[in-house]
Structure formats: C-alpha cells, structure tokens
mmCIF file of N, CA and C in Angstrom:
data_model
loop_
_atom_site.group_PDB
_atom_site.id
_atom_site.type_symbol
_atom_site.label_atom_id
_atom_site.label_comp_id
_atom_site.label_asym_id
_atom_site.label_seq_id
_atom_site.Cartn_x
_atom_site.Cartn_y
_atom_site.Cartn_z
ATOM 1 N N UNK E 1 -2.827 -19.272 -8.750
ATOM 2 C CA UNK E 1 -2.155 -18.468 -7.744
ATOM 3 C C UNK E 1 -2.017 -19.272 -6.464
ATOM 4 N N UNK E 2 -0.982 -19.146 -5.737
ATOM 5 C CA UNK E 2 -0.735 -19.525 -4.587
ATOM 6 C C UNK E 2 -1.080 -18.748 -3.301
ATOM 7 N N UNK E 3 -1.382 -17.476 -3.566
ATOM 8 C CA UNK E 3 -1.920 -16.990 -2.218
ATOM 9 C C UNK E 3 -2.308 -15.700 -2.476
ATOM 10 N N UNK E 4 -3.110 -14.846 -1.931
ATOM 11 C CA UNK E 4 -3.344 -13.473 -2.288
ATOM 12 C C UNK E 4 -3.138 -12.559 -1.173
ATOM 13 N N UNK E 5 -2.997 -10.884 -1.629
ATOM 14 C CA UNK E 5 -2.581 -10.307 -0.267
ATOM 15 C C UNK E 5 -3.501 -9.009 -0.974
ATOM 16 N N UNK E 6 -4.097 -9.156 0.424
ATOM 17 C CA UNK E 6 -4.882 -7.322 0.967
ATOM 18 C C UNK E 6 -4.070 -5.936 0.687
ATOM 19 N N UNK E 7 -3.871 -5.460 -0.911
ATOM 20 C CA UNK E 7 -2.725 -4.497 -0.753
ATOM 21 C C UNK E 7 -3.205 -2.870 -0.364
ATOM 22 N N UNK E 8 -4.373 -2.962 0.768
ATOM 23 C CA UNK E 8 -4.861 -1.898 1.356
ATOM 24 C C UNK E 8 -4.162 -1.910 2.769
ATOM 25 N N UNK E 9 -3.628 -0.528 3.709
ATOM 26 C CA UNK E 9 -3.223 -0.549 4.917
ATOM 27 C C UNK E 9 -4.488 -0.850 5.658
ATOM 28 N N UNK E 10 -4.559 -1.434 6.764
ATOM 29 C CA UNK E 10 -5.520 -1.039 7.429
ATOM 30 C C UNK E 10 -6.189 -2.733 7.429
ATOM 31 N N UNK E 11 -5.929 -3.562 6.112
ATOM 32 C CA UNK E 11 -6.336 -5.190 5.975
ATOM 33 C C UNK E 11 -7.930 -4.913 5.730
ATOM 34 N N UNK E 12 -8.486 -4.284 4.925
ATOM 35 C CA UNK E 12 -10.108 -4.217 4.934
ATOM 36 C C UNK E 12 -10.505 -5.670 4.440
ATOM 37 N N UNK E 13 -11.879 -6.190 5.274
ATOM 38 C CA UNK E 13 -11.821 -8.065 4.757
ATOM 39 C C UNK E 13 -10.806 -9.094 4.832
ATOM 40 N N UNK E 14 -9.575 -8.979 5.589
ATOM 41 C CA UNK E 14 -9.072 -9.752 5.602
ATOM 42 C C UNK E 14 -9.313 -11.178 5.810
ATOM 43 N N UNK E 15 -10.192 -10.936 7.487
ATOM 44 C CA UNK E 15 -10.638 -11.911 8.092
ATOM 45 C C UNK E 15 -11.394 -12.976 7.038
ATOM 46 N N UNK E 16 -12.577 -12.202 6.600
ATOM 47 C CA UNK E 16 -13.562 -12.550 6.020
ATOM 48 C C UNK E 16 -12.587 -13.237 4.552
ATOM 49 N N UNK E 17 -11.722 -12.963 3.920
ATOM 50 C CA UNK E 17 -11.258 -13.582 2.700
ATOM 51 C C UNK E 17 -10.442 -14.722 3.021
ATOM 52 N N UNK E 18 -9.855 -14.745 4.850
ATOM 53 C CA UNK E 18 -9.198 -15.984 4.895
ATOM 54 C C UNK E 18 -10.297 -17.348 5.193
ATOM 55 N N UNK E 19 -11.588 -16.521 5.383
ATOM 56 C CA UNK E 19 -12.771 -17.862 5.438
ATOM 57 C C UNK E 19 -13.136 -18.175 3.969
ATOM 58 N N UNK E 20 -13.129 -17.552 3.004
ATOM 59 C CA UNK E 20 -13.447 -17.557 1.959
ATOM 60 C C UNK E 20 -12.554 -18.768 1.091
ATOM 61 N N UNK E 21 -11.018 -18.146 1.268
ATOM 62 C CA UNK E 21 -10.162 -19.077 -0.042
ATOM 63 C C UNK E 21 -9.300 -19.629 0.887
ATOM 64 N N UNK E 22 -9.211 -21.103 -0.058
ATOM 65 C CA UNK E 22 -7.960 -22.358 0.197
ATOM 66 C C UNK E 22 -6.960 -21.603 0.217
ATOM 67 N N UNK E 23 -6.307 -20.174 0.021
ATOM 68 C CA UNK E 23 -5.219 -20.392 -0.029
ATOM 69 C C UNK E 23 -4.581 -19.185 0.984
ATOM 70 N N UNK E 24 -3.235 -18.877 1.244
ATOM 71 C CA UNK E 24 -2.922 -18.014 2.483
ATOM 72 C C UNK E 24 -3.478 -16.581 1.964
ATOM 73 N N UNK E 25 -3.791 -16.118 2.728
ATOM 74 C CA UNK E 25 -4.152 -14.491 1.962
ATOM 75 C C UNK E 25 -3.928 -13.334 3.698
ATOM 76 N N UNK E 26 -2.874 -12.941 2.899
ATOM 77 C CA UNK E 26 -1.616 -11.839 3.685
ATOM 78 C C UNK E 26 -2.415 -10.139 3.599
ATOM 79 N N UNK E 27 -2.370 -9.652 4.285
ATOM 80 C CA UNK E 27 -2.489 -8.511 4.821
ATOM 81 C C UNK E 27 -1.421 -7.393 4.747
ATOM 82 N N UNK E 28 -1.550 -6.125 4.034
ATOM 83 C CA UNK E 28 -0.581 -5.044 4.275
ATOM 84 C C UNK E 28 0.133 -5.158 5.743
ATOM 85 N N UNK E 29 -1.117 -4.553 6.187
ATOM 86 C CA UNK E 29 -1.062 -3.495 7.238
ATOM 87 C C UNK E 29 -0.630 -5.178 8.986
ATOM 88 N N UNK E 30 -1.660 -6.019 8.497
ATOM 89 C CA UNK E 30 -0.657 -7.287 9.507
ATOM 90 C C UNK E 30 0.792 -7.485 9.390
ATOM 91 N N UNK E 31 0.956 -7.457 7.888
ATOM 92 C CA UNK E 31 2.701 -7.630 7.702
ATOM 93 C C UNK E 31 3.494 -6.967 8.319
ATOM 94 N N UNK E 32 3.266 -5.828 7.881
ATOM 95 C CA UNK E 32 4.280 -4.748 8.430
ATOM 96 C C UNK E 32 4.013 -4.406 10.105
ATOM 97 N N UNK E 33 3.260 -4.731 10.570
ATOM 98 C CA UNK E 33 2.920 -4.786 12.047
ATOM 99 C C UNK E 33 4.223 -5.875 13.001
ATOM 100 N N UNK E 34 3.546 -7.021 11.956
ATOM 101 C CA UNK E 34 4.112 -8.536 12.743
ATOM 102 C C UNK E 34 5.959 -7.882 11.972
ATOM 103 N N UNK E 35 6.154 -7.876 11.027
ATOM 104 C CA UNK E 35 7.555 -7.612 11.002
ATOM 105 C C UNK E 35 8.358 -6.492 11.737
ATOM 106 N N UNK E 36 7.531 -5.491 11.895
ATOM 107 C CA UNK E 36 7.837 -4.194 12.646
ATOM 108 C C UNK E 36 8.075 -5.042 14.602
ATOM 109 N N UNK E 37 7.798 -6.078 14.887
ATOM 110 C CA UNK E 37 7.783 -6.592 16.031
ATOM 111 C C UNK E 37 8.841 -7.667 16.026
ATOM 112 N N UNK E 38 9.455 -7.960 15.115
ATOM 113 C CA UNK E 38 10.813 -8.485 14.753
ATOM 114 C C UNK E 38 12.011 -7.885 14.978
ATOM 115 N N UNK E 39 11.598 -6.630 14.455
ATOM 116 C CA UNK E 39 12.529 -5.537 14.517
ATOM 117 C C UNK E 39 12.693 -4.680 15.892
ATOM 118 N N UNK E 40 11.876 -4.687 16.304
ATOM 119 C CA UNK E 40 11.818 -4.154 17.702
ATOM 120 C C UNK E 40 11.059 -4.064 18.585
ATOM 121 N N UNK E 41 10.865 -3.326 19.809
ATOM 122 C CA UNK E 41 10.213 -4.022 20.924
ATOM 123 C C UNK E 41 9.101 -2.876 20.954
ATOM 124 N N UNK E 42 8.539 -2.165 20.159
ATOM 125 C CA UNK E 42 7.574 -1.349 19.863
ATOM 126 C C UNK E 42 7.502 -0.697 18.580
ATOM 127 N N UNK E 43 6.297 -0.873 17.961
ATOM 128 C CA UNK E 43 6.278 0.303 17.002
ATOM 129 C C UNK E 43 5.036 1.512 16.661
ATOM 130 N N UNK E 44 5.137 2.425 15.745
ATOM 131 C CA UNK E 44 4.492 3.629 15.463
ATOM 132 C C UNK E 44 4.345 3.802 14.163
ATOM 133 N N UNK E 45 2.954 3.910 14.044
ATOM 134 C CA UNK E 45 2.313 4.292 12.480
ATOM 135 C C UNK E 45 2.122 5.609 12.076
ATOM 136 N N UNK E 46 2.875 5.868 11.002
ATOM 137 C CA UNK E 46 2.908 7.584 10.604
ATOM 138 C C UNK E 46 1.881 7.627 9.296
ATOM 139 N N UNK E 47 1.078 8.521 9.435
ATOM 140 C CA UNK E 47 0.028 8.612 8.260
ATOM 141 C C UNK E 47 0.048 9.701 7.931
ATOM 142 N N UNK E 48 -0.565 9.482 6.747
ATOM 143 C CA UNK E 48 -0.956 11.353 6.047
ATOM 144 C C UNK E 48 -2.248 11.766 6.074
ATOM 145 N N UNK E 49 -3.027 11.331 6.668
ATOM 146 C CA UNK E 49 -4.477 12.123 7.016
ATOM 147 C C UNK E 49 -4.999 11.425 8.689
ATOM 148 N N UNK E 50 -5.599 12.516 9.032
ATOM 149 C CA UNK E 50 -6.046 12.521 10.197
ATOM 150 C C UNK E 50 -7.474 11.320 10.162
ATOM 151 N N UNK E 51 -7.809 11.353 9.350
ATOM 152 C CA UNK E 51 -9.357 10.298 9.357
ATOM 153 C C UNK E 51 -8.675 8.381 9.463
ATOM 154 N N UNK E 52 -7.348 8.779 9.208
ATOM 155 C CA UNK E 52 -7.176 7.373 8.779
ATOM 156 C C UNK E 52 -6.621 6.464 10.169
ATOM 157 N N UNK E 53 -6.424 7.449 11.172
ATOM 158 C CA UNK E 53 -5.816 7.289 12.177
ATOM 159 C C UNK E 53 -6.720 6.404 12.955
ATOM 160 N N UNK E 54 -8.365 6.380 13.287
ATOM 161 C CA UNK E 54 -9.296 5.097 14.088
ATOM 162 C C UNK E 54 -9.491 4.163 13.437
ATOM 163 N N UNK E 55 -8.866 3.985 12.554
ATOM 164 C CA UNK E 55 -9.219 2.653 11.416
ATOM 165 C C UNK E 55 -8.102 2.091 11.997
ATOM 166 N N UNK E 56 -6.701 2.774 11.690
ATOM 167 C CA UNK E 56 -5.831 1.594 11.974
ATOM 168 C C UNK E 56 -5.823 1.436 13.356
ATOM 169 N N UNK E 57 -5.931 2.259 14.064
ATOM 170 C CA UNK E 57 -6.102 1.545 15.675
ATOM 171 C C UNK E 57 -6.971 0.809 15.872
ATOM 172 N N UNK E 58 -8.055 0.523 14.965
ATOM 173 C CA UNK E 58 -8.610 -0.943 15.129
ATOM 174 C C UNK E 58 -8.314 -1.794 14.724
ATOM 175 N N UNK E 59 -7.017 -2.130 13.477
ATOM 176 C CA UNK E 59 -6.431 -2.723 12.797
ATOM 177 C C UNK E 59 -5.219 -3.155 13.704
ATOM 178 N N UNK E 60 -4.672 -2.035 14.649
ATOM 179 C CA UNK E 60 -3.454 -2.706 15.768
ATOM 180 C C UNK E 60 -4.764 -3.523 16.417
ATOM 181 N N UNK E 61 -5.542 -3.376 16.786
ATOM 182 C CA UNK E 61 -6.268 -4.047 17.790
ATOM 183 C C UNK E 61 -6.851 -5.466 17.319
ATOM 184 N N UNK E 62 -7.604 -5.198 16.282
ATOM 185 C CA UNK E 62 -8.148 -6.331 15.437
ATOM 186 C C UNK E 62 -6.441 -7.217 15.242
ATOM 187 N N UNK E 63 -5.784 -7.134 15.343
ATOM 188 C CA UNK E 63 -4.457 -8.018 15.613
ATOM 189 C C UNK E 63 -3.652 -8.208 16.451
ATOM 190 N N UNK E 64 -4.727 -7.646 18.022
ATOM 191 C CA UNK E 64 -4.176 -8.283 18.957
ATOM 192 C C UNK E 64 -2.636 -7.520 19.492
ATOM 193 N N UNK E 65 -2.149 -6.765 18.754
ATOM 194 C CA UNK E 65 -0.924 -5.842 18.957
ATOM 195 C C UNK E 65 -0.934 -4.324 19.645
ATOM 196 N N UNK E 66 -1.991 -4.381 20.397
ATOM 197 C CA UNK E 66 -2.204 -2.715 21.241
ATOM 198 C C UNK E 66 -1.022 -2.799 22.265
ATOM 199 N N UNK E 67 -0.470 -3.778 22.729
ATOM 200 C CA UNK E 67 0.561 -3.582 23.761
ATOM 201 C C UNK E 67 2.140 -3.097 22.910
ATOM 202 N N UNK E 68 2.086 -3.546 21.746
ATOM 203 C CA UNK E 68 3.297 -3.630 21.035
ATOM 204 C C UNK E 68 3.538 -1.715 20.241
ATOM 205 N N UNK E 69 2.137 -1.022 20.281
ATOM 206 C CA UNK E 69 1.964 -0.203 19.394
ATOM 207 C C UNK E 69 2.076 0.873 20.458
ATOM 208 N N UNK E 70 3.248 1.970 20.132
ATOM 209 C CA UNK E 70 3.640 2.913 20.504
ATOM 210 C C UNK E 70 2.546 4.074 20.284
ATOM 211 N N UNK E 71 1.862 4.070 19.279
ATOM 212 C CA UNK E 71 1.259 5.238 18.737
ATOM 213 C C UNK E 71 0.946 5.186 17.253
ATOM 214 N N UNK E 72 0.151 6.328 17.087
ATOM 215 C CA UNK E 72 -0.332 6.429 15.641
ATOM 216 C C UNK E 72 0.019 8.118 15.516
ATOM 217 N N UNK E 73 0.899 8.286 14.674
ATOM 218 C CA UNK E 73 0.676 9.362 14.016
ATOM 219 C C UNK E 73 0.127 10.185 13.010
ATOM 220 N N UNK E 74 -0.448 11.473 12.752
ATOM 221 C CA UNK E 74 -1.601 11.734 11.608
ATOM 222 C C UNK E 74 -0.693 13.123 11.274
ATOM 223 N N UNK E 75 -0.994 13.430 10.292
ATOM 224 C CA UNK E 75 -0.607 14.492 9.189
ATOM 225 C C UNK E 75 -1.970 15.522 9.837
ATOM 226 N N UNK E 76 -1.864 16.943 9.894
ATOM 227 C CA UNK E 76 -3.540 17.539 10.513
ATOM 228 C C UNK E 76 -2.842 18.671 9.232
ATOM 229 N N UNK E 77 -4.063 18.231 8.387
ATOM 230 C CA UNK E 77 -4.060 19.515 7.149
ATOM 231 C C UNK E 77 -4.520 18.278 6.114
ATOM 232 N N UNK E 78 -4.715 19.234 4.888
ATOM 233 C CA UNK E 78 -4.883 18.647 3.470
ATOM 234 C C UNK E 78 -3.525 18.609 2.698
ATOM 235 N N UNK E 79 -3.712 17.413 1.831
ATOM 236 C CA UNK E 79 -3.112 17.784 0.751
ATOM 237 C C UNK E 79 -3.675 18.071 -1.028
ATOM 238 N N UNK E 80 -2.752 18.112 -1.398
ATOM 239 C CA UNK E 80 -2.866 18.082 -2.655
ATOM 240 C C UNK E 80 -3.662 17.076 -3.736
ATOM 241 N N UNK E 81 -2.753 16.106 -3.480
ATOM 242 C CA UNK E 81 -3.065 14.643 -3.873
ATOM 243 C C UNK E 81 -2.575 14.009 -3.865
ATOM 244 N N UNK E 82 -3.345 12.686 -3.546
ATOM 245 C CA UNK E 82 -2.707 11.409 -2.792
ATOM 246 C C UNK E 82 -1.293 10.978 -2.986
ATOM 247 N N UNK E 83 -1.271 10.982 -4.373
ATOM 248 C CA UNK E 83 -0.401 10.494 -5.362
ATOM 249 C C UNK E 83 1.377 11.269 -4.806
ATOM 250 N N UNK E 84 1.187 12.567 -4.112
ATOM 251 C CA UNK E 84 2.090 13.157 -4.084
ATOM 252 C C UNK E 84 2.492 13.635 -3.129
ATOM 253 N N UNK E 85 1.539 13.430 -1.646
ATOM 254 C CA UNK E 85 1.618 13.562 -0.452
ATOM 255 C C UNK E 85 2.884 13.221 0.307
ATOM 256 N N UNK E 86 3.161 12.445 -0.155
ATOM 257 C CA UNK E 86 4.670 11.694 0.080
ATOM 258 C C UNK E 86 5.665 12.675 -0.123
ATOM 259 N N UNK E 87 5.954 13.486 -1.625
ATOM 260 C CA UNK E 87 6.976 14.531 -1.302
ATOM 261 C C UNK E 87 6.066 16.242 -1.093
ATOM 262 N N UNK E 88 5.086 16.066 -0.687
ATOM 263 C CA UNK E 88 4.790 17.586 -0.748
ATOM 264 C C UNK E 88 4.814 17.596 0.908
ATOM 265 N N UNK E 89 4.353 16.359 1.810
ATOM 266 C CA UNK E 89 4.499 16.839 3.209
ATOM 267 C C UNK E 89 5.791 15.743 3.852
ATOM 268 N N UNK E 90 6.677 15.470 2.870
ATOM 269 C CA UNK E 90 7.609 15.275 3.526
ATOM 270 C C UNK E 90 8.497 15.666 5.158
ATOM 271 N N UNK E 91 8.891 16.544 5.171
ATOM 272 C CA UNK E 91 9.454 17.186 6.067
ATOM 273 C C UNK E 91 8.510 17.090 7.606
ATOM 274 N N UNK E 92 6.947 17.372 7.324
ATOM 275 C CA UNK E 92 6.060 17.209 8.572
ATOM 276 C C UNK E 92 6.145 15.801 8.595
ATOM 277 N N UNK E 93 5.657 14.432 7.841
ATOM 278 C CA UNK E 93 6.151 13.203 8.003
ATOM 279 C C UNK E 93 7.132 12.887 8.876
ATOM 280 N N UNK E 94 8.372 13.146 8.386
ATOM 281 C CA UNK E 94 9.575 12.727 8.954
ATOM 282 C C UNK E 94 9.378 13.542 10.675
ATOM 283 N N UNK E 95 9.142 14.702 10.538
ATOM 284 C CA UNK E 95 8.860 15.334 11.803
ATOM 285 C C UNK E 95 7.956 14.552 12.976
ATOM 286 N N UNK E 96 7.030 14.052 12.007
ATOM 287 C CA UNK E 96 5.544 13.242 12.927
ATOM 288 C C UNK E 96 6.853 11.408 13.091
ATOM 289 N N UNK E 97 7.305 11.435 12.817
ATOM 290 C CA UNK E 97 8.153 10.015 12.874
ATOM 291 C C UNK E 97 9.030 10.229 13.750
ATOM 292 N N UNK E 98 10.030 11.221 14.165
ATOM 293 C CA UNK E 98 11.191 11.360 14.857
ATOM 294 C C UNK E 98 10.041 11.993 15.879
ATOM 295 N N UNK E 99 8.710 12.750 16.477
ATOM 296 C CA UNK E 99 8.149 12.482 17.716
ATOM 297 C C UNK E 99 7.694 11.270 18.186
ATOM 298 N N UNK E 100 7.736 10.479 17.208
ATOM 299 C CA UNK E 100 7.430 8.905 17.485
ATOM 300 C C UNK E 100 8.079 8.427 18.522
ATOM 301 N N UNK E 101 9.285 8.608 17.706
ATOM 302 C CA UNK E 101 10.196 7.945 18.048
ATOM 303 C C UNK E 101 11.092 8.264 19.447
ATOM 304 N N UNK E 102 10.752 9.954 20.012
ATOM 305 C CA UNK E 102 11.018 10.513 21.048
ATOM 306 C C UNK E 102 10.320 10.282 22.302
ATOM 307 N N UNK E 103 9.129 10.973 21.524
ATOM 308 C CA UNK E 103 7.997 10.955 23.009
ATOM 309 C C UNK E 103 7.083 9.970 23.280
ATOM 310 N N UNK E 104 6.945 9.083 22.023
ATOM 311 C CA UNK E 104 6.568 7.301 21.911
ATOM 312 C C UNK E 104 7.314 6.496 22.303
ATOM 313 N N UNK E 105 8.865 6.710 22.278
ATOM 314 C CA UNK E 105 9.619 5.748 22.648
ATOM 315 C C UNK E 105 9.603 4.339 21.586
ATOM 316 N N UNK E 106 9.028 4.855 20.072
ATOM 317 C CA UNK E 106 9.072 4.056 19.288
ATOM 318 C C UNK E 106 10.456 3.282 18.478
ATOM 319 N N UNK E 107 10.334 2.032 18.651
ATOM 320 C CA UNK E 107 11.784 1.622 18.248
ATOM 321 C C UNK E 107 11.968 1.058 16.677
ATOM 322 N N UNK E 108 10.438 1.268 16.288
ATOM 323 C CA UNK E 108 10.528 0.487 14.706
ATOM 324 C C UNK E 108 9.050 1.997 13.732
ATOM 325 N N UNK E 109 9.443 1.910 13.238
ATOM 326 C CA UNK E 109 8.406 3.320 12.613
ATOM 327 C C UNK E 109 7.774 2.429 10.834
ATOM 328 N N UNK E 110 6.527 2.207 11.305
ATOM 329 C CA UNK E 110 5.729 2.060 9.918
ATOM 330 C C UNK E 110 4.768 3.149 9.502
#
C-alpha cells in the first residue's frame, strides 16, 4: 500500500499513526476541512447527534482551523439507526445546514 486514511470523522489517532508509518496517512475529517477551505472562506459541520459535536471541535482545533470554522451543527433527539439517520432526519439536517449557512454565515457546509 501506498498510504492509508483514518475513515473515521473526527481523525481518531491520526497524529499518532503519522509517527508510526513510512507512508502518508490522510484523515476524514482533515480532508474535508482543508478542502472545505478551498472552496470557501468559511465552513460548518452538520451532524446527527449532539455528543459528537466536542469531539469535532477539537478536531477543527487539533487542525489549527478554529478561525476558518463557522460552526458545528448537532441533530438534538435520537434516532433510529445509524445506518438510516441520513433519510429518517433528513429534512432537520438540511434545516440545521441552511441555519449554517444563514446565521453562521457559512460558505462551504461539511
């Protein structure tokens, strides 16, 4: 293999695996950060649970990107399951993304 990538949001061990191996080892949650800053001059993280929301703000931080980061958005309720969260709270998602994007002034939405 030529390189490995962290396919958890949030980069858990990243640091620690780029001391580990010879080879590049990429990060979810860095990627889409550093590309989301390509794209525009701020961005906003939309999630589906409320617990997950101080992790990644240490994850904007642990990368140095708190000036770039509009906000974090959280889903406040349960779901179903994981697997399906995506179309069962659709509509609040998209809702928690377009306040992003209003009252954040977010110009790129991950």
């Amino acid at each position: 293999f030529d390189a490995a990538i962290i396919a958890a949001f949030g980069d858990p061990g990243l640091f620690a695996a780029r001391e580990l191996f010879d080879v590049p080892v990429i990060g979810l949650a860095e990627a889409a950060m550093l590309t989301a800053c390509m794209a525009g001059r701020r961005f906003a993280i939309v999630t589906f649970a409320q617990a997950l929301g101080p992790w990644y703000e240490e994850c904007v931080r642990m990368h140095g990107l708190m000036e770039r980061c509009a906000g974090i958005r959280m889903l406040d309720g349960s779901f179903k399951q994981i697997s399906d969260v995506q179309h069962e709270k659709e509509e609040l998602l998209v809702e928690l993304a377009l306040r992003a994007v209003e009252e954040n002034e977010a110009d790129v939405l991950i």
